[in-house]
XYZ file of C-alpha atoms in Angstrom:
760
model
C -1.171 -19.701 7.148
C -1.008 -23.035 6.197
C 1.458 -26.092 7.275
C 5.264 -25.414 6.450
C 5.820 -27.733 3.235
C 8.827 -30.303 3.963
C 10.799 -30.122 0.990
C 13.024 -32.602 2.311
C 10.320 -35.198 1.812
C 10.490 -34.673 -2.261
C 14.312 -34.256 -2.589
C 15.694 -37.434 -4.296
C 11.773 -38.873 -5.580
C 13.108 -40.956 -8.041
C 15.358 -43.166 -6.549
C 12.964 -43.921 -3.362
C 9.117 -44.144 -4.470
C 8.556 -46.232 -7.418
C 4.926 -44.316 -7.571
C 6.702 -41.254 -7.632
C 9.753 -41.723 -9.906
C 10.694 -39.424 -12.256
C 9.236 -41.014 -15.550
C 11.883 -40.339 -18.635
C 10.252 -39.180 -21.789
C 11.619 -39.049 -25.108
C 13.759 -35.740 -25.571
C 11.577 -34.680 -28.513
C 8.402 -34.866 -26.391
C 6.536 -31.388 -26.414
C 4.745 -31.014 -23.615
C 3.517 -27.695 -25.339
C 1.630 -29.264 -27.682
C -0.908 -30.307 -25.022
C -1.418 -26.589 -23.657
C -4.840 -24.626 -25.479
C -4.553 -21.417 -26.923
C -6.809 -20.335 -24.099
C -4.359 -21.468 -21.562
C -1.167 -20.260 -23.363
C -2.842 -16.584 -23.332
C -3.173 -17.177 -19.803
C 0.146 -18.087 -19.211
C 1.583 -15.491 -21.779
C -0.800 -12.811 -22.079
C 1.978 -10.332 -23.435
C 3.057 -12.371 -26.648
C 5.747 -14.394 -25.122
C 4.203 -17.709 -25.595
C 6.936 -18.888 -27.963
C 9.588 -18.400 -24.999
C 7.275 -20.009 -21.999
C 7.096 -23.323 -24.568
C 10.345 -23.243 -25.327
C 10.979 -23.295 -21.712
C 8.252 -25.647 -21.182
C 8.916 -28.177 -23.322
C 12.847 -28.108 -22.267
C 12.591 -28.576 -18.901
C 13.103 -32.041 -17.147
C 10.823 -33.779 -14.654
C 13.696 -33.788 -11.798
C 14.068 -30.330 -12.265
C 10.012 -29.588 -12.502
C 9.709 -31.345 -9.127
C 12.653 -29.624 -6.924
C 10.997 -26.287 -8.272
C 7.707 -27.043 -7.018
C 9.050 -28.775 -4.090
C 11.396 -25.353 -3.262
C 8.456 -23.083 -4.327
C 5.455 -24.660 -1.983
C 7.821 -24.657 1.448
C 8.917 -20.805 0.083
C 5.244 -19.753 -0.781
C 4.258 -21.271 2.272
C 2.882 -17.900 4.353
C 2.365 -15.989 1.278
C -1.308 -14.464 1.382
C -1.576 -13.570 -1.900
C -0.716 -16.889 -4.003
C -3.110 -18.751 -5.810
C -4.915 -21.151 -3.609
C -5.917 -23.015 -6.752
C -2.175 -23.239 -8.086
C -1.087 -24.092 -4.414
C -3.120 -27.224 -4.305
C -2.405 -28.373 -7.971
C 0.927 -28.343 -7.225
C 0.737 -30.343 -3.784
C -1.084 -32.903 -5.817
C 1.991 -33.001 -8.610
C 4.434 -33.986 -5.844
C 1.976 -36.891 -4.819
C 2.859 -38.684 -8.079
C 1.869 -39.013 -11.595
C -0.386 -42.092 -10.756
C -2.273 -40.141 -7.760
C -2.316 -36.901 -10.043
C -4.080 -38.517 -13.323
C -3.871 -36.955 -16.554
C -2.078 -34.015 -18.180
C 0.578 -34.605 -15.018
C 3.691 -33.914 -17.694
C 2.375 -31.047 -19.010
C 1.117 -29.358 -15.485
C 4.426 -29.959 -14.122
C 6.121 -28.323 -16.321
C 3.689 -25.479 -16.745
C 3.735 -24.804 -13.021
C 7.441 -24.923 -12.537
C 7.692 -22.502 -15.883
C 5.775 -20.003 -14.030
C 7.639 -20.120 -10.920
C 10.942 -19.785 -12.227
C 10.882 -18.147 -15.827
C 7.433 -16.424 -15.833
C 5.154 -15.384 -11.602
C 2.691 -17.439 -10.197
C 0.599 -14.233 -9.976
C -1.868 -13.607 -13.278
C -1.836 -10.436 -12.326
C 1.808 -9.709 -12.249
C 2.108 -12.063 -15.410
C 0.106 -9.637 -17.627
C 2.390 -6.506 -17.212
C 6.087 -8.076 -16.675
C 8.807 -7.910 -18.333
C 10.371 -11.350 -19.509
C 13.629 -9.637 -21.415
C 16.144 -7.098 -21.059
C 17.248 -4.826 -24.759
C 19.577 -2.736 -24.229
C 18.681 -0.844 -27.331
C 15.798 0.096 -26.213
C 16.222 3.998 -24.744
C 15.083 4.487 -21.459
C 16.987 7.524 -19.385
C 16.715 9.862 -22.272
C 16.157 13.548 -22.184
C 12.602 13.618 -23.609
C 11.499 11.455 -21.017
C 12.565 13.802 -18.187
C 9.995 15.928 -19.708
C 7.428 13.769 -18.618
C 4.266 13.847 -20.405
C 5.351 15.741 -23.458
C 7.492 12.699 -24.756
C 5.465 11.905 -27.830
C 5.491 15.517 -29.154
C 9.049 15.761 -28.642
C 8.946 12.426 -30.557
C 8.307 14.348 -33.923
C 9.977 17.782 -33.048
C 13.220 17.089 -31.090
C 16.024 16.376 -33.968
C 18.286 13.163 -33.334
C 21.534 15.362 -32.114
C 23.290 13.771 -29.513
C 26.776 13.120 -28.135
C 28.677 9.515 -27.676
C 29.824 9.294 -23.848
C 31.765 6.212 -22.559
C 30.580 4.302 -26.268
C 26.812 5.235 -25.383
C 25.329 7.771 -27.863
C 23.123 9.775 -26.248
C 20.265 11.675 -28.375
C 17.824 14.763 -27.786
C 15.537 12.011 -29.979
C 16.334 8.664 -30.452
C 13.755 7.542 -32.050
C 9.945 6.252 -31.157
C 8.777 6.767 -28.120
C 9.101 3.480 -25.963
C 7.288 1.887 -23.228
C 10.621 1.684 -20.794
C 10.292 5.711 -21.815
C 6.879 5.520 -20.486
C 7.981 4.068 -17.317
C 10.663 6.244 -16.295
C 8.548 9.441 -17.250
C 5.632 7.702 -14.756
C 8.376 7.046 -12.174
C 9.496 10.867 -12.514
C 5.956 11.832 -12.129
C 5.257 9.949 -8.894
C 7.880 11.203 -7.031
C 6.847 14.754 -8.159
C 3.095 14.756 -6.583
C 4.471 13.476 -2.866
C 6.773 16.407 -2.597
C 4.677 18.115 -0.459
C 5.030 15.797 2.807
C 5.260 18.956 4.919
C 2.349 20.299 3.529
C -0.140 20.064 6.132
C 2.710 20.683 9.015
C 2.905 24.131 6.786
C -0.760 24.827 6.703
C -1.566 24.157 10.442
C 1.231 26.074 11.403
C 0.789 29.132 9.254
C -2.743 29.415 9.006
C -4.238 32.139 10.948
C -7.236 29.679 11.585
C -4.920 27.479 13.101
C -1.919 28.442 15.028
C -0.943 31.452 13.219
C 3.051 31.064 13.312
C 4.367 34.415 12.112
C 8.130 32.192 11.620
C 6.896 30.096 8.760
C 8.631 32.268 5.845
C 9.388 30.854 2.319
C 13.012 29.681 3.670
C 11.457 27.699 6.535
C 9.414 25.668 4.005
C 12.018 25.081 1.445
C 14.533 24.029 4.176
C 12.004 21.694 5.821
C 10.580 19.874 2.533
C 14.072 19.459 1.279
C 15.313 17.369 4.044
C 12.139 15.708 4.790
C 11.669 14.135 1.204
C 15.382 13.188 0.852
C 15.127 11.979 4.401
C 12.426 9.694 2.921
C 14.626 8.666 -0.078
C 17.649 7.331 2.308
C 14.645 5.164 3.736
C 13.572 3.423 0.360
C 17.349 2.255 0.073
C 16.832 0.528 3.288
C 13.280 -1.018 2.579
C 14.217 -2.325 -0.957
C 15.318 -5.383 0.302
C 11.952 -6.251 2.335
C 9.579 -4.935 -0.132
C 11.068 -4.603 -3.292
C 13.356 -7.767 -4.036
C 11.335 -10.595 -2.822
C 8.909 -12.370 -5.006
C 6.547 -11.876 -2.254
C 6.252 -8.099 -2.631
C 3.679 -8.646 -5.176
C 2.696 -4.430 -4.836
C -0.886 -4.922 -6.560
C -1.563 -1.332 -6.844
C 1.008 -0.748 -9.019
C 0.127 -3.284 -11.775
C -2.814 -1.430 -13.550
C -0.521 1.255 -13.719
C 1.500 -0.593 -15.782
C -0.684 -2.328 -17.675
C -2.096 1.295 -18.801
C 1.250 2.233 -20.184
C 1.678 -1.035 -21.842
C -1.287 -0.175 -23.851
C -0.613 3.275 -24.505
C 2.709 2.736 -25.970
C 2.661 -1.125 -27.325
C 0.878 -1.826 -30.882
C -1.155 -4.996 -29.584
C -3.773 -7.064 -31.411
C -7.663 -7.139 -31.053
C -8.409 -9.507 -28.230
C -11.155 -11.383 -27.992
C -13.609 -10.321 -25.148
C -16.719 -12.509 -23.934
C -19.762 -9.936 -21.763
C -23.472 -9.584 -21.594
C -23.741 -12.722 -23.756
C -22.028 -10.842 -26.767
C -18.344 -11.534 -28.157
C -15.866 -8.362 -28.793
C -13.186 -8.015 -30.456
C -11.011 -4.719 -29.107
C -6.644 -4.123 -28.119
C -6.147 -2.666 -24.808
C -5.715 0.820 -26.115
C -8.974 0.810 -27.975
C -10.573 -0.127 -24.096
C -8.107 2.164 -22.722
C -9.350 5.685 -25.104
C -13.244 4.358 -25.209
C -13.064 4.060 -21.384
C -11.412 7.709 -20.868
C -13.828 9.639 -23.243
C -16.759 8.014 -21.642
C -15.721 9.052 -18.222
C -14.454 12.521 -19.532
C -18.013 12.914 -20.706
C -20.237 11.179 -17.908
C -18.057 13.171 -15.024
C -19.728 16.434 -15.861
C -22.807 14.611 -14.751
C -21.750 14.507 -10.868
C -18.757 16.739 -10.779
C -20.965 19.900 -11.961
C -24.495 19.241 -13.618
C -25.809 17.343 -10.234
C -23.661 17.298 -7.846
C -25.756 15.686 -5.654
C -24.725 12.218 -7.285
C -21.786 12.517 -6.102
C -22.384 12.219 -2.044
C -25.835 10.401 -3.050
C -27.679 11.154 0.419
C -31.128 10.148 -1.114
C -32.430 8.223 1.543
C -32.290 11.319 4.171
C -34.447 13.059 1.273
C -37.240 10.663 2.844
C -37.101 12.278 5.808
C -35.130 15.662 5.971
C -35.428 15.970 9.955
C -35.220 12.452 10.817
C -32.071 12.999 13.368
C -31.628 8.825 13.348
C -32.177 8.299 9.862
C -29.186 11.099 8.946
C -26.768 9.039 11.486
C -27.497 5.794 10.161
C -27.402 6.285 6.246
C -26.050 10.483 5.936
C -23.041 10.673 3.671
C -21.830 13.804 4.919
C -21.634 13.633 9.249
C -23.199 9.669 9.123
C -21.928 6.377 9.239
C -23.425 6.020 5.544
C -24.824 2.428 6.707
C -27.638 0.356 5.229
C -27.562 2.819 2.281
C -26.760 0.335 -0.864
C -26.404 3.216 -3.561
C -23.991 6.555 -2.203
C -22.384 7.474 -4.956
C -22.642 7.724 -9.174
C -18.940 9.728 -8.877
C -16.077 7.321 -9.876
C -13.571 9.195 -7.263
C -15.498 8.759 -4.196
C -16.443 5.351 -5.316
C -12.715 4.020 -5.492
C -11.356 6.726 -2.419
C -11.414 3.773 -0.151
C -10.583 1.054 -2.079
C -8.071 0.805 -4.740
C -11.461 -1.705 -6.454
C -9.528 -2.723 -9.634
C -6.116 -3.405 -8.055
C -6.230 -4.337 -4.114
C -6.616 -8.012 -4.087
C -9.753 -8.836 -3.388
C -9.338 -11.058 0.382
C -8.226 -7.048 1.597
C -11.153 -5.417 0.254
C -14.026 -7.772 1.658
C -12.182 -8.218 5.150
C -11.842 -4.614 5.637
C -15.471 -3.946 4.597
C -17.219 -6.769 7.354
C -14.733 -4.895 9.509
C -15.781 -1.488 8.564
C -19.556 -2.340 9.532
C -18.091 -3.931 12.370
C -17.018 -0.175 13.449
C -20.159 1.536 12.676
C -21.630 -0.802 14.638
C -19.620 -0.325 17.635
C -19.742 3.572 17.090
C -23.481 3.199 17.589
C -23.144 1.766 20.883
C -20.334 4.458 22.034
C -22.725 7.171 20.801
C -25.844 6.017 22.160
C -24.432 4.839 25.075
C -23.139 8.894 25.812
C -19.758 7.169 26.615
C -17.310 10.054 27.045
C -20.149 12.368 26.224
C -20.201 11.388 22.703
C -24.094 12.283 22.384
C -23.915 15.585 22.515
C -21.487 16.151 19.425
C -22.038 14.545 15.932
C -21.300 11.183 15.901
C -18.547 10.860 13.101
C -16.362 14.040 12.623
C -12.901 14.468 12.971
C -12.709 17.828 14.190
C -12.700 19.135 17.783
C -15.436 20.210 20.079
C -15.633 22.251 23.332
C -18.379 21.537 26.438
C -21.207 23.915 24.380
C -20.628 21.682 20.998
C -18.842 25.008 19.123
C -15.731 24.179 17.152
C -12.313 24.404 19.485
C -10.121 27.708 19.141
C -6.597 26.432 20.703
C -5.506 30.235 20.894
C -7.829 30.707 23.438
C -6.020 28.026 25.617
C -1.842 28.964 24.600
C 0.619 31.321 25.546
C 3.901 31.277 24.282
C 3.258 28.572 21.924
C 2.414 26.546 25.170
C -0.262 25.389 27.288
C -1.855 27.955 29.717
C -3.454 25.759 32.272
C -5.495 28.983 34.073
C -7.038 29.136 30.019
C -7.607 25.900 29.854
C -9.828 25.311 32.809
C -11.511 28.812 32.039
C -12.111 27.384 28.612
C -12.724 23.499 27.593
C -11.124 20.606 27.422
C -11.313 19.595 23.565
C -14.310 16.634 23.250
C -14.158 13.918 20.122
C -17.164 12.128 18.315
C -17.582 8.184 18.958
C -16.412 8.302 15.319
C -12.938 9.594 15.904
C -12.646 7.904 19.124
C -12.843 4.555 17.256
C -10.322 5.867 14.917
C -7.697 6.472 17.528
C -8.270 3.812 19.228
C -8.245 1.054 16.792
C -4.860 2.866 15.322
C -3.424 2.277 18.893
C -4.360 -1.461 18.512
C -2.935 -1.395 14.886
C 0.853 -1.211 15.588
C 1.161 -4.578 18.162
C -0.975 -6.499 15.318
C 0.921 -5.449 12.406
C 4.210 -5.859 14.201
C 3.749 -8.832 15.602
C 1.379 -10.902 12.652
C 3.561 -9.460 10.409
C 7.347 -10.611 11.677
C 6.144 -13.833 13.097
C 3.816 -14.745 9.689
C 6.572 -13.933 7.125
C 9.426 -14.387 9.645
C 11.768 -16.138 6.729
C 11.255 -13.197 4.380
C 11.848 -10.339 6.999
C 15.038 -12.361 8.044
C 16.437 -13.327 5.068
C 16.045 -9.522 4.015
C 18.285 -8.096 7.504
C 20.839 -10.353 6.495
C 20.974 -9.277 3.218
C 20.840 -5.723 4.591
C 23.399 -6.446 6.718
C 25.693 -8.249 3.773
C 25.098 -5.344 1.510
C 26.420 -2.734 3.830
C 29.693 -4.804 5.032
C 30.448 -6.422 1.616
C 29.094 -4.252 -0.738
C 26.846 -6.920 -2.301
C 23.810 -6.172 -3.816
C 20.661 -8.453 -3.582
C 19.867 -9.043 -7.497
C 21.320 -12.626 -8.878
C 21.694 -14.139 -11.932
C 20.871 -17.510 -10.004
C 17.484 -16.607 -8.054
C 14.703 -18.669 -8.300
C 12.791 -15.129 -9.351
C 13.330 -13.928 -13.036
C 12.403 -10.542 -12.531
C 15.941 -10.713 -10.037
C 17.551 -12.480 -12.648
C 16.702 -10.594 -14.968
C 17.923 -6.899 -13.209
C 21.142 -8.396 -12.282
C 22.084 -7.441 -15.736
C 22.313 -3.762 -14.310
C 24.858 -1.936 -12.091
C 22.804 -2.096 -8.413
C 22.857 0.955 -6.599
C 25.199 0.561 -3.748
C 23.466 1.535 -0.153
C 26.090 3.704 1.138
C 24.709 6.211 -2.063
C 21.552 5.983 0.204
C 23.147 6.221 3.421
C 25.146 9.518 2.405
C 21.381 10.817 1.581
C 20.609 10.136 5.085
C 23.091 11.505 6.649
C 23.272 15.039 4.925
C 19.114 14.752 5.234
C 19.866 14.343 9.218
C 22.658 17.210 9.095
C 19.922 19.558 7.723
C 17.124 19.118 10.243
C 19.922 19.472 13.143
C 20.438 23.035 11.474
C 16.935 23.408 10.878
C 16.131 22.702 14.658
C 19.040 24.891 15.604
C 17.889 28.257 13.193
C 13.796 28.263 13.831
C 12.289 28.566 17.571
C 10.511 25.066 17.687
C 11.259 24.809 20.967
C 11.819 21.041 20.056
C 15.183 18.478 20.781
C 17.197 17.372 18.428
C 17.392 14.534 20.032
C 13.716 13.506 18.850
C 15.382 13.231 14.898
C 16.931 10.131 16.006
C 14.535 8.744 18.131
C 12.005 9.039 15.289
C 14.792 7.589 12.928
C 15.213 4.444 14.917
C 11.372 3.975 15.533
C 10.854 4.168 11.570
C 14.037 1.420 11.275
C 12.281 -1.210 13.216
C 8.286 -0.735 12.428
C 8.420 0.700 9.118
C 10.017 -2.916 7.650
C 6.778 -4.804 8.178
C 4.702 -1.537 7.360
C 6.129 -1.650 3.949
C 5.971 -5.400 3.868
C 2.063 -5.417 4.397
C 1.200 -2.409 1.655
C 3.437 -4.984 -1.255
C 1.180 -7.524 -0.112
C -2.326 -6.360 0.893
C -2.360 -2.960 -1.204
C -3.294 -1.170 2.097
C -1.708 1.113 4.418
C -2.196 2.738 8.194
C 1.324 4.662 8.571
C 3.048 5.331 11.674
C 1.378 8.301 12.904
C -0.648 7.280 15.862
C 2.157 5.913 17.299
C 4.205 8.790 16.937
C 2.048 11.111 18.208
C 1.168 8.978 21.627
C 4.947 8.758 21.774
C 5.224 12.543 21.180
C 2.457 13.421 23.585
C 4.252 11.316 26.552
C 7.935 12.934 25.795
C 7.038 16.810 25.176
C 3.548 17.270 26.476
C 2.440 20.848 25.423
C 4.369 21.458 22.587
C 2.157 21.681 19.309
C 4.978 22.294 17.009
C 7.621 19.077 18.568
C 4.164 17.175 17.712
C 3.574 18.567 14.203
C 7.542 18.205 13.764
C 7.743 14.537 14.309
C 4.271 13.875 12.539
C 5.977 15.242 9.214
C 9.279 13.784 9.524
C 8.083 10.262 11.563
C 5.319 9.747 10.100
C 5.020 10.533 6.502
C 8.704 11.510 5.590
C 10.295 8.154 6.536
C 7.739 5.749 6.321
C 5.310 7.154 4.260
C 7.423 8.808 1.419
C 9.908 6.415 2.019
C 7.293 3.274 0.716
C 6.316 5.663 -2.213
C 9.726 5.601 -3.179
C 10.030 1.629 -3.055
C 6.813 1.593 -5.388
C 8.657 3.395 -7.866
C 11.663 0.802 -7.321
C 9.517 -2.005 -7.519
C 7.797 -0.358 -10.768
C 11.045 -0.423 -12.525
C 12.056 -3.837 -11.066
C 9.215 -5.220 -13.341
C 9.720 -2.700 -16.174
C 13.234 -4.086 -16.421
C 14.495 -0.411 -15.955
C 18.312 0.284 -14.404
C 18.291 1.099 -10.919
C 21.238 3.804 -11.034
C 19.042 5.557 -13.649
C 16.106 5.387 -11.609
C 17.986 6.838 -8.499
C 19.073 9.653 -10.369
C 15.900 10.438 -11.343
C 14.374 9.927 -7.947
C 17.183 12.785 -6.439
C 16.856 14.993 -9.537
C 13.295 15.439 -9.555
C 12.933 15.873 -4.896
C 15.239 18.733 -6.064
C 13.499 20.354 -8.311
C 9.751 19.583 -7.604
C 10.741 20.726 -3.725
C 11.361 24.496 -5.123
C 8.139 24.195 -7.425
C 5.995 22.664 -4.811
C 7.155 25.363 -1.641
C 6.570 28.537 -4.278
C 3.111 26.859 -4.876
C 1.811 26.638 -1.241
C 3.467 29.621 -0.323
C 1.722 31.514 -3.117
C -1.715 29.793 -2.404
C -1.583 30.222 1.635
C -0.950 34.009 0.906
C -3.270 34.904 -1.863
C -6.256 32.397 -1.255
C -8.717 34.582 1.132
C -10.163 32.139 3.768
C -8.335 29.558 3.609
C -8.953 26.600 5.515
C -12.434 28.556 6.989
C -15.861 26.331 6.628
C -17.053 28.886 4.713
C -14.198 29.515 2.210
C -15.878 30.001 -1.454
C -14.105 28.059 -2.912
C -14.395 25.285 -0.797
C -11.112 25.169 0.196
C -11.570 24.029 3.900
C -8.788 21.612 4.463
C -10.671 19.224 5.418
C -8.584 16.212 4.540
C -5.237 17.877 5.732
C -5.206 20.717 8.058
C -8.326 20.157 10.071
C -7.921 15.842 11.064
C -3.967 17.270 11.807
C -4.853 20.301 13.504
C -7.603 18.125 15.710
C -4.425 15.314 16.506
C -2.480 18.493 17.864
C -4.802 19.441 20.182
C -5.211 16.018 21.707
C -1.475 14.915 21.930
C 0.752 18.214 21.080
C -0.956 20.515 23.357
C -2.574 18.301 26.061
C -0.212 15.351 25.637
C -0.418 11.858 26.246
C -1.000 11.856 30.172
C -3.835 13.887 29.761
C -5.532 12.064 27.263
C -5.205 8.604 28.823
C -5.085 9.642 32.365
C -8.514 11.435 31.971
C -10.323 12.333 29.489
C -10.031 9.014 27.457
C -8.629 6.234 29.853
C -9.911 3.504 27.826
C -7.211 4.165 24.665
C -3.876 3.264 26.792
C -5.671 -0.138 26.856
C -5.874 -0.799 22.902
C -2.385 -1.374 22.858
C -2.451 -4.090 24.889
C -5.778 -5.251 22.962
C -4.056 -5.634 19.825
C -1.117 -7.525 21.504
C -3.861 -9.554 22.467
C -5.532 -10.199 19.382
C -2.241 -10.564 17.669
C -1.721 -13.607 19.668
C -4.879 -14.877 19.317
C -4.459 -15.516 15.640
C -0.985 -16.255 15.668
C -1.550 -19.488 17.751
C -4.551 -21.039 15.885
C -3.000 -20.133 12.716
C 0.390 -21.843 13.458
C -1.008 -24.794 15.579
C -3.984 -25.036 13.076
C -2.613 -26.622 10.360
C -0.300 -29.536 12.229
C -3.072 -31.175 14.326
C -6.061 -30.217 12.372
C -5.975 -32.353 9.638
C -5.307 -35.206 12.602
C -8.838 -34.172 13.912
C -10.184 -34.322 10.933
C -8.874 -37.624 10.355
C -9.948 -38.941 13.677
C -13.625 -37.253 12.790
C -14.237 -39.287 9.745
C -13.398 -42.849 11.547
C -16.051 -41.749 14.577
C -18.556 -40.376 13.004
C -21.409 -41.520 10.500
C -20.357 -40.545 7.087
C -23.666 -38.386 6.511
C -22.412 -36.327 9.336
C -18.831 -36.191 8.422
C -20.095 -35.050 4.867
C -22.253 -32.574 5.845
C -19.016 -31.374 8.508
C -16.986 -31.403 5.640
C -18.973 -29.311 3.745
C -20.079 -26.557 6.219
C -17.794 -26.332 9.550
C -14.302 -27.688 7.962
C -14.062 -25.193 5.324
C -15.367 -22.312 7.742
C -12.268 -23.217 10.058
C -9.756 -23.350 7.202
C -10.725 -19.691 6.204
C -10.074 -18.779 9.676
C -6.595 -19.904 9.516
C -6.251 -17.697 6.516
C -8.051 -14.433 8.275
C -5.904 -11.633 8.365
C -6.114 -9.324 11.755
C -4.027 -6.304 10.531
C -6.837 -6.168 7.892
C -9.764 -6.447 10.273
C -8.243 -3.551 12.606
C -7.575 -1.561 9.345
C -11.397 -2.129 8.584
C -12.419 -0.804 11.942
C -10.691 2.576 12.468
C -11.230 3.481 8.753
C -13.717 5.878 10.188
C -13.870 9.611 10.906
C -13.604 11.793 8.728
C -14.817 8.446 6.577
C -17.742 6.133 6.481
C -19.710 2.959 4.715
C -20.854 6.062 1.708
C -17.113 5.856 0.800
C -16.675 1.766 1.161
C -19.595 0.518 -0.389
C -19.351 1.606 -3.809
C -15.639 0.178 -3.543
C -16.653 -3.147 -2.100
C -19.058 -3.217 -5.232
C -16.491 -2.312 -7.597
């Protein structure tokens, strides 16, 4: 956090300070003429150079100063705001004499970026700065997703005119906006199986083997889970779509790729490896695609050991310590610099090409610290972890075998006699750290983001209230953000549309709980909704600004385990609805809304595509998963011939359901793992530990530094200025939420999946 910028110090500069007084120049002077070609390509990477130059040349000094002063105050707590731009804007406000050469040019450039473009280079590379109503978007062929190019040549230009607008089967060449509209439809369809893991654990004999999980059960559950998530998206859009700080870095590569596929572009000069290349984005894309397709046969089929490259354990195959430290399967993957040659593995933990570097770097260093903590837990035999694998998400008995939940259950409830005779479930050191880190995460992220981003969050709540009471949308033609001004031309989706969907989904969920004997009270649905209304806001904002997310699963499981102990069906229901659907799926739909925001796709067109795609793909997804569960032999077993072992969906959820659903939170906290309950308090302390210095540090440290400058010898102060002061300043920007995420991002993951992502 940096020192809040006082905008009042810069309003009316011209009348008080002769050094900073705006310099009135000839009207015909073009500041854009001072911009080199390379700089213009950075400012306007998509061919909008004339538009940007026009804004720069016609901006007055007074307007530019006001824009920069307002922007500095607004972005004072923005983690993604470019540090060099922040420093330059601060120096610009000190006046012409102190800034030096190119004052007028740089003043107008930064002001233009703030008001008519974007301060974020990644957004500038993909954004749309105009709206052309003649470009088709919501077309018949766009709903057919990936075959749009074929339909461009096959379909006739037949259409009808409705309310003055012609709707044709084939309105002409396939457009970028159609491509993005189809992409949004596809994004919605791939997330329509949020209830799949719950159904899998309930139905499969290797887990609970419930007989009531029929096709109708699956369809009804999936429908209300998905539609309830859409209702939540309407609530979250004011926090994670409209604010300019809601960058969503993970979306920018998707837009860039689709631009390359659909828009003709001239060759760009690329300097790399001591050579100069000329290529368009499309050429780079298809060359990389063909190369990756050919290369993938090597780690994916011909030599699969390259996928998880366990080469260090080959040195001494029977060395258990070496396997623990460097192994990629049940080990920690530490001290192995080359862990994979498979792109899918390398990018499985970090979205290396999209995620901000500060996010990846912070989490990676924290993960190394987490690995050392796991080693300490394991070798000290804390909670008997030394008798188990060091890093697994599975549950084990007291003799080290896999835990069979059927041995301790009678009539879907925990049988205490069987439980005492069989064994409590034991967990690995890696899994204990993961669970403890998850518990510490919630107070950290909620308190830190709420206080750190209070201006943004509180403003969004006010807008949400106005939207419900007055039907007021958030897009404004007078907004500072250019994207909000442009999107104001389209009719907004009213809040009551999303509210209606949410109410209908709630009614269906109540009917569902009454029809099927889950032993789950109706009030649990309303409790889950209330929890998500509070906690999903900072969680969604975290995703929008850092490109990372954790979910509400751990918080939901503790609450459910306390309120409904011994009821694994209630636990699974709470996970499907409270963790995946409301916060998780709602967040996915919000990302699509941000895609349309960047690409200037009408909000109501996106709404129609979302609700239509959800309903259709629910039937398709449920039909597919029901066929798989009924026809794939040995599904979710460790020796399944096609490797359908459910290691990433069924197994972790099953282990959690044992811990929190069958045993309950009181047993886990009170008897087996009492330290876990203190992790919530630890998280609260960590958030305070970071908030206090980051709030007061920028206010008092400059004065302390100035006093040291006076008292210390010049050489001593110069040494501190090069070493200690920059380190302390960097700590003021350290994000504890990312630290906790790195710490708990372990079982079943390990450093073998993180190191290549960090290198990339």
